[in-house]
Coordinates of C-alpha atoms in Angstrom, one line a residue:
Chain A
M11 CA 0.0 0.0 0.0
T12 CA 1.3 3.5 -0.8
R13 CA 1.9 6.0 2.0
A14 CA -1.0 8.2 0.8
G15 CA -3.3 5.2 0.7
A16 CA -2.3 4.2 4.3
A17 CA -2.9 7.8 5.5
R18 CA -6.3 7.7 4.0
W19 CA -7.2 4.5 5.9
V20 CA -5.9 6.0 9.2
R21 CA -8.0 9.1 8.7
L22 CA -11.1 7.0 7.9
G23 CA -10.5 4.8 10.9
L24 CA -10.2 7.8 13.3
L25 CA -13.3 9.3 11.8
V26 CA -15.3 6.1 12.4
L27 CA -13.9 5.9 15.9
F28 CA -15.2 9.4 16.6
V29 CA -18.6 8.5 15.1
V30 CA -18.8 5.6 17.7
V31 CA -17.9 8.0 20.5
F32 CA -20.4 10.6 19.3
L33 CA -23.2 8.1 19.2
I34 CA -22.7 6.6 22.7
P35 CA -25.3 9.0 24.2
V36 CA -27.8 8.2 21.5
Y37 CA -27.3 4.4 22.2
V38 CA -27.9 5.0 25.9
L39 CA -31.0 7.2 25.3
L40 CA -32.7 4.7 23.0
V41 CA -31.8 1.5 24.8
T42 CA -32.7 2.8 28.3
S43 CA -36.0 4.3 27.1
F44 CA -37.2 0.8 25.9
K45 CA -36.3 -1.0 29.2
P46 CA -38.9 -2.2 31.7
L47 CA -38.3 -1.2 35.3
S48 CA -37.2 -4.7 36.2
E49 CA -34.0 -4.2 34.1
A50 CA -33.0 -0.9 35.8
D51 CA -30.1 -2.3 37.8
P52 CA -26.5 -1.1 37.2
G53 CA -25.3 -4.5 36.1
Q54 CA -27.4 -4.3 33.0
A55 CA -26.8 -0.6 32.3
W56 CA -25.2 -1.1 28.9
N57 CA -27.2 -4.2 27.8
L58 CA -29.9 -4.2 25.3
P59 CA -33.3 -4.7 26.9
T60 CA -34.3 -8.4 27.2
V61 CA -37.9 -7.3 27.0
W62 CA -38.6 -4.3 24.9
T63 CA -41.4 -2.1 26.1
T64 CA -42.8 1.3 25.2
E65 CA -44.3 1.8 28.7
A66 CA -41.7 4.5 29.5
W67 CA -42.6 6.4 26.3
R68 CA -46.3 6.3 27.1
V69 CA -45.8 7.8 30.6
A70 CA -43.2 10.3 29.4
W71 CA -45.6 11.5 26.7
E72 CA -48.4 12.0 29.2
K73 CA -46.1 14.1 31.4
L74 CA -44.5 16.1 28.5
E75 CA -47.4 16.7 26.2
P76 CA -48.5 20.1 27.5
G77 CA -44.9 21.3 27.2
I78 CA -44.5 20.1 23.7
L79 CA -47.7 21.9 22.7
N80 CA -46.5 25.1 24.4
S81 CA -43.2 24.8 22.6
F82 CA -45.0 24.7 19.2
L83 CA -47.2 27.6 20.2
L84 CA -44.0 29.5 21.0
A85 CA -41.7 28.4 18.2
I86 CA -43.9 28.5 15.1
P87 CA -45.4 32.1 15.4
G88 CA -42.1 33.3 16.9
S89 CA -39.9 32.1 14.1
L90 CA -42.3 33.5 11.4
L91 CA -42.3 36.9 13.1
S92 CA -38.5 36.9 13.4
A93 CA -38.2 36.1 9.7
A94 CA -40.5 39.0 8.8
L95 CA -38.6 41.5 10.9
G96 CA -35.2 40.2 9.8
S97 CA -36.0 40.4 6.1
M98 CA -37.2 44.0 6.4
N99 CA -34.1 45.0 8.4
G100 CA -31.7 43.1 6.2
Y101 CA -33.2 44.7 3.1
V102 CA -32.9 48.2 4.3
L103 CA -29.4 47.7 5.8
S104 CA -28.1 46.3 2.5
K105 CA -30.2 48.0 -0.2
W106 CA -32.0 51.0 1.0
R107 CA -29.4 52.4 3.4
F108 CA -29.7 55.5 5.5
P109 CA -26.9 57.6 7.1
G110 CA -25.5 55.7 10.0
A111 CA -26.8 52.3 8.8
D112 CA -23.5 50.7 9.6
V113 CA -23.5 51.9 13.1
V114 CA -27.0 50.6 13.6
F115 CA -26.0 47.3 12.2
T116 CA -23.0 47.0 14.6
L117 CA -25.1 48.0 17.5
F118 CA -27.5 45.2 16.5
L119 CA -24.7 42.7 16.3
F120 CA -23.7 43.4 19.9
G121 CA -27.2 42.3 20.9
M122 CA -26.3 38.8 19.5
F123 CA -23.5 38.2 21.9
I124 CA -24.7 39.7 25.1
P125 CA -25.4 37.1 27.8
Y126 CA -29.1 37.3 28.3
Q127 CA -28.6 37.0 32.1
G128 CA -27.7 40.7 31.9
V129 CA -31.2 41.7 30.9
M130 CA -33.2 39.1 32.7
I131 CA -34.1 40.8 36.0
P132 CA -35.3 44.1 34.4
L133 CA -36.9 42.1 31.6
V134 CA -39.2 40.4 34.1
Q135 CA -40.1 43.8 35.5
L136 CA -40.7 45.3 32.1
M137 CA -42.9 42.4 31.1
V138 CA -45.0 43.0 34.2
N139 CA -45.2 46.7 33.5
L140 CA -46.0 46.3 29.8
G141 CA -48.7 43.8 30.7
D142 CA -50.2 46.3 33.1
W143 CA -50.1 49.2 30.6
F144 CA -51.6 47.3 27.7
H145 CA -53.8 44.9 29.8
L146 CA -52.0 42.0 28.3
D147 CA -51.0 38.8 29.9
L148 CA -47.3 39.1 29.0
Y149 CA -45.4 37.9 32.1
G150 CA -45.8 34.3 32.8
G151 CA -47.3 33.4 29.5
I152 CA -46.4 32.3 26.0
P153 CA -47.0 35.7 24.3
G154 CA -44.4 37.3 26.6
L155 CA -41.9 34.6 26.0
T156 CA -42.5 34.8 22.2
L157 CA -41.9 38.6 22.4
A158 CA -38.6 38.1 24.2
H159 CA -37.4 35.6 21.7
V160 CA -38.4 37.7 18.7
V161 CA -36.7 40.8 20.1
Y162 CA -33.5 39.1 21.0
G163 CA -33.5 37.2 17.7
I164 CA -33.5 40.5 15.7
P165 CA -29.7 40.7 15.5
I166 CA -29.0 37.2 14.1
C167 CA -32.1 37.4 11.7
T168 CA -31.0 40.8 10.4
L169 CA -27.5 39.5 9.9
I170 CA -28.5 36.5 7.9
F171 CA -30.9 38.5 5.7
R172 CA -28.4 41.3 5.2
N173 CA -25.6 39.0 4.2
Y174 CA -28.0 37.3 1.8
Y175 CA -29.3 40.4 0.2
V176 CA -25.9 41.8 -0.4
T177 CA -25.6 39.3 -3.2
I178 CA -28.5 40.8 -5.1
P179 CA -27.1 43.1 -7.7
D180 CA -27.6 46.8 -6.9
E181 CA -28.6 47.4 -10.6
L182 CA -31.7 45.4 -10.1
I183 CA -32.8 47.7 -7.2
E184 CA -31.7 50.8 -9.2
A185 CA -33.7 49.7 -12.2
S186 CA -36.8 49.3 -10.1
R187 CA -36.2 52.7 -8.6
V188 CA -35.8 54.3 -12.0
D189 CA -39.1 52.7 -13.0
G190 CA -40.7 54.7 -10.2
A191 CA -41.1 51.9 -7.7
G192 CA -40.8 52.9 -4.0
M193 CA -39.0 51.1 -1.3
L194 CA -41.8 48.7 -0.3
R195 CA -42.8 48.0 -3.9
T196 CA -39.2 47.1 -4.7
F197 CA -39.0 44.9 -1.7
W198 CA -42.2 43.1 -2.6
S199 CA -41.7 42.5 -6.2
I200 CA -37.9 42.3 -6.6
V201 CA -36.4 41.2 -3.3
L202 CA -39.0 39.0 -1.6
P203 CA -39.4 36.6 -4.6
V204 CA -35.7 35.6 -4.3
S205 CA -35.6 35.4 -0.5
G206 CA -36.7 31.8 -0.1
P207 CA -33.4 30.3 1.1
A208 CA -32.8 33.1 3.6
F209 CA -36.3 32.6 5.0
A210 CA -35.6 28.9 5.3
V211 CA -32.3 29.6 7.2
V212 CA -33.8 32.1 9.6
I213 CA -37.0 30.2 10.3
I214 CA -35.1 27.0 11.0
W215 CA -32.5 28.8 13.1
Q216 CA -35.1 30.6 15.2
F217 CA -37.4 27.6 15.5
T218 CA -34.4 25.6 16.9
S219 CA -33.2 28.2 19.3
M220 CA -36.8 28.9 20.6
W221 CA -37.4 25.2 21.0
N222 CA -34.2 24.5 22.8
D223 CA -34.2 27.6 25.0
F224 CA -34.3 27.2 28.8
L225 CA -33.1 30.4 30.3
F226 CA -35.8 32.7 29.0
A227 CA -38.4 30.1 29.8
V228 CA -37.5 29.6 33.4
F229 CA -37.5 33.4 34.0
L230 CA -40.6 34.4 32.0
T231 CA -43.1 31.5 32.2
G232 CA -45.3 29.9 34.8
P233 CA -46.3 26.3 35.2
T234 CA -49.2 26.4 32.6
S235 CA -47.0 27.8 29.9
W236 CA -43.8 25.9 30.5
P237 CA -42.3 24.8 27.2
A238 CA -40.9 21.3 26.7
T239 CA -37.4 22.1 28.0
V240 CA -38.6 23.3 31.4
M241 CA -41.0 20.4 31.8
L242 CA -38.3 17.9 30.7
N243 CA -35.9 19.4 33.3
N244 CA -38.6 19.0 36.0
I245 CA -39.2 15.4 35.0
A246 CA -35.6 14.6 34.9
G247 CA -34.8 16.5 38.1
A248 CA -37.3 14.4 40.2
Q249 CA -35.5 11.6 42.0
T250 CA -38.6 9.4 41.7
V251 CA -38.8 9.3 37.9
P252 CA -37.1 6.2 36.5
Y253 CA -34.3 6.6 34.0
S254 CA -36.3 4.9 31.2
Q255 CA -38.9 7.7 31.5
Q256 CA -36.3 10.4 31.7
M257 CA -34.6 9.2 28.5
A258 CA -37.9 8.7 26.6
A259 CA -38.9 12.3 27.6
A260 CA -35.5 13.6 26.5
I261 CA -36.0 12.0 23.1
L262 CA -39.6 13.2 22.8
A263 CA -38.5 16.8 23.5
S264 CA -35.8 16.5 20.8
I265 CA -37.8 15.0 18.0
P266 CA -39.1 18.2 16.3
T267 CA -35.6 19.8 16.1
M268 CA -34.1 16.5 15.0
V269 CA -36.7 16.1 12.2
V270 CA -35.9 19.7 11.1
Y271 CA -32.1 18.9 11.2
V272 CA -32.4 15.7 9.2
L273 CA -34.7 17.1 6.5
L274 CA -33.3 20.6 6.3
G275 CA -29.8 20.3 7.7
R276 CA -28.3 22.3 4.8
F277 CA -30.2 25.4 5.9
F278 CA -29.4 24.8 9.6
M279 CA -25.7 24.7 8.7
R280 CA -25.9 28.1 7.0
G281 CA -27.5 29.6 10.1
L282 CA -24.7 28.2 12.1
M283 CA -22.1 29.8 9.8
A284 CA -23.9 33.1 10.0
G285 CA -23.6 32.9 13.7
A286 CA -19.8 33.1 13.2
L287 CA -20.2 36.5 11.5
K288 CA -18.0 36.6 8.5
G289 CA -15.6 34.0 10.0
Chain B
M16 CA -34.6 67.3 0.6
T17 CA -34.8 64.8 -2.2
R18 CA -31.9 62.9 -0.5
V19 CA -33.8 62.7 2.7
R20 CA -36.9 61.4 0.8
R21 CA -34.6 58.7 -0.6
W22 CA -33.4 57.2 2.7
L23 CA -36.2 58.2 5.2
P24 CA -38.5 55.3 4.3
G25 CA -35.7 52.8 5.0
L26 CA -35.1 54.3 8.4
L27 CA -38.8 54.2 9.2
L28 CA -39.0 50.5 8.2
V29 CA -36.1 49.6 10.5
S30 CA -37.1 52.0 13.3
P31 CA -39.4 49.4 15.2
S32 CA -36.3 47.1 15.5
I33 CA -34.1 50.0 16.5
V34 CA -36.5 50.9 19.3
L35 CA -36.8 47.3 20.4
I36 CA -33.1 46.7 20.5
G37 CA -32.6 50.1 22.1
V38 CA -35.0 49.3 24.9
F39 CA -34.6 45.5 25.3
V40 CA -30.8 45.3 24.9
Y41 CA -29.3 48.6 25.8
G42 CA -32.0 50.0 28.0
L43 CA -32.3 46.8 30.1
L44 CA -28.6 46.4 30.3
G45 CA -28.4 49.9 31.8
W46 CA -31.4 49.1 34.1
N47 CA -29.6 46.0 35.3
F48 CA -26.5 48.0 36.2
K49 CA -28.8 50.4 38.0
V50 CA -30.4 47.6 40.1
A51 CA -26.9 46.2 40.8
M52 CA -25.9 49.6 42.3
T53 CA -28.8 49.7 44.8
D54 CA -29.3 48.0 48.2
K55 CA -32.5 46.3 47.1
H56 CA -31.8 43.0 48.7
D57 CA -35.4 42.1 49.3
E58 CA -37.7 41.6 46.4
I59 CA -41.0 41.5 48.3
A60 CA -40.8 44.8 50.1
E61 CA -42.0 47.7 47.9
I62 CA -39.0 49.8 48.6
P63 CA -37.1 50.9 45.5
G64 CA -33.6 50.5 47.0
K65 CA -31.0 53.2 47.8
F66 CA -28.1 53.9 45.5
V67 CA -24.9 52.4 47.0
G68 CA -22.5 52.7 44.1
L69 CA -20.2 49.8 43.5
E70 CA -20.6 48.3 46.9
N71 CA -22.3 45.1 45.7
F72 CA -19.6 44.6 43.1
A73 CA -17.0 44.7 45.8
S74 CA -18.7 42.9 48.7
I75 CA -19.6 39.9 46.6
W76 CA -15.9 38.9 46.5
S77 CA -16.1 38.2 50.2
E78 CA -18.6 35.5 49.6
D79 CA -17.2 32.0 49.4
R80 CA -19.8 30.9 46.9
W81 CA -18.9 33.6 44.5
G82 CA -15.3 32.7 44.5
L83 CA -16.2 29.1 44.0
S84 CA -18.4 29.9 41.0
V85 CA -15.8 32.0 39.4
R86 CA -13.2 29.3 39.8
H87 CA -15.6 26.7 38.4
S88 CA -16.3 29.0 35.4
I89 CA -12.6 29.3 34.7
V90 CA -12.0 25.6 34.9
F91 CA -15.0 24.9 32.7
T92 CA -13.9 27.5 30.1
V93 CA -10.4 26.3 29.8
V94 CA -11.4 22.6 29.3
F95 CA -14.4 23.4 27.1
V96 CA -12.8 25.9 24.8
G97 CA -9.6 24.0 24.6
G98 CA -11.4 20.6 24.1
A99 CA -13.8 21.8 21.5
L100 CA -11.2 23.7 19.6
V101 CA -8.8 20.8 19.4
L102 CA -11.4 18.2 18.7
G103 CA -13.2 20.4 16.1
W104 CA -9.9 21.2 14.4
L105 CA -8.9 17.5 14.4
L106 CA -12.2 16.4 12.8
A107 CA -11.9 19.0 10.1
F108 CA -8.2 18.2 9.5
L109 CA -9.1 14.5 9.1
M110 CA -11.8 15.4 6.5
E111 CA -10.4 18.4 4.7
K112 CA -8.9 16.4 1.8
G113 CA -12.3 14.8 1.1
I114 CA -13.2 11.4 2.3
R115 CA -15.9 9.0 1.2
G116 CA -19.1 9.5 3.1
E117 CA -18.1 13.0 4.2
G118 CA -21.7 14.2 4.3
G119 CA -22.6 11.4 6.7
F120 CA -19.7 12.1 9.0
R121 CA -20.5 15.8 9.1
A122 CA -24.2 15.1 9.8
I123 CA -23.3 12.9 12.8
Y124 CA -20.7 15.2 14.3
L125 CA -23.1 18.1 14.0
F126 CA -26.4 16.7 15.2
P127 CA -25.8 17.4 18.9
M128 CA -26.0 21.1 17.9
A129 CA -29.7 20.7 17.1
I130 CA -30.6 19.4 20.5
S131 CA -31.1 21.3 23.7
F132 CA -28.5 21.1 26.6
I133 CA -31.5 20.2 28.8
A134 CA -32.2 17.0 26.7
T135 CA -28.5 16.0 26.4
G136 CA -28.0 16.8 30.0
V137 CA -30.4 14.0 30.9
V138 CA -28.2 11.4 29.3
W139 CA -24.9 12.9 30.4
R140 CA -26.0 12.9 34.0
W141 CA -26.5 9.2 33.6
L142 CA -23.2 8.7 31.7
M143 CA -21.3 10.7 34.3
N144 CA -22.9 9.0 37.3
S145 CA -20.4 9.1 40.2
A146 CA -21.0 5.6 41.5
T147 CA -17.9 3.4 41.2
G148 CA -17.2 -0.3 41.7
E149 CA -20.2 -2.6 42.0
R150 CA -22.8 0.2 41.8
A151 CA -21.2 1.9 38.8
V152 CA -23.4 2.8 35.9
G153 CA -22.7 5.0 32.9
L154 CA -19.1 5.6 31.8
N155 CA -17.6 4.2 35.0
R156 CA -19.3 0.9 34.2
L157 CA -18.1 1.1 30.6
F158 CA -14.6 1.7 31.8
H159 CA -14.9 -1.5 33.9
Y160 CA -16.0 -3.5 30.8
L161 CA -13.0 -2.2 28.9
G162 CA -10.7 -3.1 31.8
L163 CA -9.9 0.6 32.4
D164 CA -11.2 0.6 36.1
F165 CA -8.5 3.1 37.0
L166 CA -10.3 5.7 34.9
Q167 CA -13.4 5.5 37.1
W168 CA -13.9 8.8 39.0
Q169 CA -16.5 11.0 40.5
W170 CA -17.1 13.0 37.3
F171 CA -18.8 16.3 38.1
R172 CA -19.0 15.4 41.8
D173 CA -15.2 15.6 42.1
P174 CA -14.6 18.5 44.5
D175 CA -11.6 19.8 42.6
W176 CA -12.0 19.0 39.0
G177 CA -15.7 18.3 38.7
M178 CA -16.1 21.2 36.3
A179 CA -13.7 19.6 33.9
A180 CA -16.2 16.7 33.7
M181 CA -19.0 19.2 33.2
A182 CA -17.2 20.4 30.1
V183 CA -17.3 17.0 28.5
P184 CA -20.9 17.2 27.3
A185 CA -20.3 20.7 26.1
V186 CA -17.4 19.6 24.0
W187 CA -19.5 16.7 22.6
Q188 CA -22.2 19.2 21.7
M189 CA -20.1 22.0 20.2
S190 CA -17.1 20.4 18.5
G191 CA -19.1 19.6 15.4
Y192 CA -19.8 23.2 15.0
I193 CA -16.1 24.1 15.3
M194 CA -15.4 21.3 12.8
A195 CA -17.7 22.9 10.3
L196 CA -16.1 26.3 10.8
F197 CA -12.6 24.9 10.3
L198 CA -13.7 22.8 7.4
A199 CA -15.0 25.9 5.7
G200 CA -11.6 27.6 6.5
F201 CA -9.6 24.7 5.1
R202 CA -11.6 24.7 1.9
G203 CA -11.2 28.5 1.6
V204 CA -7.4 28.0 1.0
P205 CA -7.1 28.0 -2.8
E206 CA -5.6 24.9 -4.2
E207 CA -3.1 27.0 -6.3
L208 CA -1.6 28.3 -3.1
R209 CA -0.9 24.8 -1.8
E210 CA 0.4 23.8 -5.3
A211 CA 2.7 26.9 -5.4
A212 CA 4.1 26.0 -2.0
R213 CA 4.8 22.4 -3.1
V214 CA 6.5 23.7 -6.2
D215 CA 8.7 25.8 -4.0
G216 CA 9.8 22.7 -2.3
C217 CA 7.6 22.5 0.8
N218 CA 6.6 19.1 2.0
E219 CA 3.0 18.4 3.1
W220 CA 3.8 19.3 6.7
Q221 CA 5.4 22.6 5.7
V222 CA 2.4 23.4 3.5
Y223 CA 0.3 23.1 6.6
R224 CA 2.6 25.0 8.9
R225 CA 3.5 27.9 6.5
V226 CA 0.4 28.2 4.3
I227 CA -2.8 26.8 5.7
L228 CA -2.5 27.4 9.5
P229 CA -1.8 31.2 9.0
M230 CA -4.9 31.4 6.8
L231 CA -7.0 29.7 9.5
R232 CA -6.3 32.4 12.0
P233 CA -9.5 34.4 11.4
V234 CA -11.6 31.2 11.7
T235 CA -9.7 30.3 14.9
L236 CA -10.5 33.7 16.4
S237 CA -14.2 33.4 15.5
A238 CA -14.3 29.9 17.1
L239 CA -12.6 31.2 20.2
I240 CA -15.1 34.1 20.5
I241 CA -18.1 31.8 20.0
L242 CA -16.9 29.2 22.5
G243 CA -15.8 31.7 25.0
H244 CA -19.1 33.6 25.2
I245 CA -21.0 30.3 25.4
S246 CA -18.8 29.2 28.2
L247 CA -19.0 32.3 30.3
K248 CA -22.8 32.2 30.4
V249 CA -23.3 28.4 30.6
F250 CA -26.5 27.7 32.5
D251 CA -28.8 25.1 30.9
L252 CA -26.2 22.3 30.9
V253 CA -25.2 22.8 34.5
V254 CA -28.8 22.8 35.6
A255 CA -29.6 19.7 33.5
V256 CA -26.7 17.7 34.7
S257 CA -26.5 18.6 38.4
G258 CA -29.3 21.1 39.3
K259 CA -28.5 23.7 41.9
Q260 CA -25.7 21.9 43.6
I261 CA -23.0 24.2 45.0
I262 CA -20.4 21.7 43.8
T263 CA -21.0 22.7 40.2
D264 CA -22.1 26.3 40.8
V265 CA -21.3 28.8 38.1
P266 CA -22.1 32.5 38.0
A267 CA -25.3 31.9 35.9
T268 CA -26.7 29.4 38.3
F269 CA -25.7 31.5 41.3
M270 CA -27.6 34.4 39.8
W271 CA -30.6 32.1 39.3
T272 CA -30.7 31.1 42.9
A273 CA -30.1 34.7 44.0
V274 CA -33.2 35.7 42.1
F275 CA -35.6 32.8 42.8
D276 CA -34.5 31.3 46.1
A277 CA -32.9 34.2 47.9
H278 CA -35.2 36.8 46.3
D279 CA -32.3 39.3 46.2
P280 CA -32.5 41.4 43.0
A281 CA -29.5 43.5 43.7
K282 CA -27.3 40.5 44.1
G283 CA -28.7 38.8 41.1
A284 CA -28.2 41.9 39.0
T285 CA -24.6 42.2 40.3
I286 CA -23.8 38.7 39.2
A287 CA -25.5 39.3 35.9
A288 CA -23.5 42.5 35.4
Y289 CA -20.2 40.5 36.0
I290 CA -21.3 37.9 33.4
V291 CA -22.0 40.7 30.9
L292 CA -18.7 42.4 31.6
S293 CA -16.7 39.2 31.2
V294 CA -18.2 38.8 27.7
V295 CA -18.0 42.4 26.7
I296 CA -14.3 42.6 27.4
F297 CA -13.5 40.5 24.3
I298 CA -16.7 40.8 22.2
V299 CA -16.4 44.6 21.7
P300 CA -12.9 44.5 20.2
Y301 CA -14.0 41.5 18.1
L302 CA -17.0 43.4 16.7
I303 CA -14.9 46.4 15.9
W304 CA -12.3 44.2 14.2
N305 CA -15.0 42.5 12.3
A306 CA -16.7 45.7 11.2
R307 CA -13.3 47.1 9.9
R308 CA -12.6 43.9 8.0
G309 CA -16.0 44.0 6.5
N310 CA -15.5 47.5 5.2
R311 CA -12.3 46.8 3.5

């Protein structure tokens, strides 16, 4: 075998080894979730179940179902709103610029990196106040949580759309202007029709981060509006819940984002790359 | 006047977002600092709290728990950032020349990114169970099967290096992302450049040292920034793996208990302000650097 050939086999071998390591948690999740209680002793920890049962899944689903529903109520409208705001901002900041647009953009970007702990205490207070002023049930409920996610999602959504729109030739916009079309008309008939991929990236990105969020949810929601992550954490944190149910609940809470990842991983990747700025 | 007519609609369209970011990001950050500078240590009482300057920022250092959580955060950051950077780089390095089934490998290394820390925390708590010997489950049991009993330890319950164990799931979750960043970086090096270096008499190793690694510097910096700011605010993972135990306390969990258990807004805000400052110190130069690079 040539040296280059041997090197290729070594690389492939190492990559396969890492695949095995990466999949260990998945094996544990699946195997444990199908085990009956009688097989819950440490000696059989890594064994396949001798009797496969979906009992743990049934119980986990019963406990988790309201949380899953809440997460959908949060993540679907939230990601659509984020995309709408992001596309408008991205369009203006790339194609219909005003003096100081770059400064505004940089100030937006900073919002992407701040640790949200830094706004959490006043945010709770603000939600309470806003709720009082407008007679809305913002604090403790899904609408308030959605609002928070949409607002703090503005930076990344703007960034993704802006970087996408930069690739549209300026001549196209100029031509539309010369034809007498205003800003909104140009947006509607020239820019929006080619925005499909950017919408996919942003919606997937926002859906995933809203679905997976825990920090905002624990600060801003109460028991009836807890999303899946908070409910899962409560299930898993209880000493009395058997491992099989915890694992089944963890899988259930991850299915929607996993489905998105498997079907639309390409767009998910692009969102990730945008998160690294121009890296 | 006509020029104003030209850009004003754009400003109007963005203005809702400008107001929202202004209020929710900058306004609330300022408000948080204001709370941190008061003596409002009781949430229930309706008193607004007196201005005490930086007193809270100084007095918190005399608390053992704060010192502990800072130490934990540092250990976690070093192991997590270092681990994810090295593993992500290695995976990208192994793949960069193209390998059969690359799409599959990438999909597997990256999938943890799509799952919440809360969900992965459930399984990692099991894997990192601290029981050893007969009662061992999780990785300690696996080590036993592999004849590596000496590797069995307390994981995140180890009083000294528990936070290093806490970084393991974080490395597992994030190194695929770092791999993707580095892979894009490797692929961004033009083939002609490598070819030119070879023609000039560089061997493969020198091509890496002299040509490719220097060109990966911007990617490495981005990766460091991303990992660093995730690390300093880590919260979900710690809660999912060990809950509120002091043994794995980090500033973010300390803040959480200050707000919800101790009902002390001023202390919570002080901790939050420290978390923000620790991130701002390196994010602001990075953003300025990035903006300059973009304008070139």
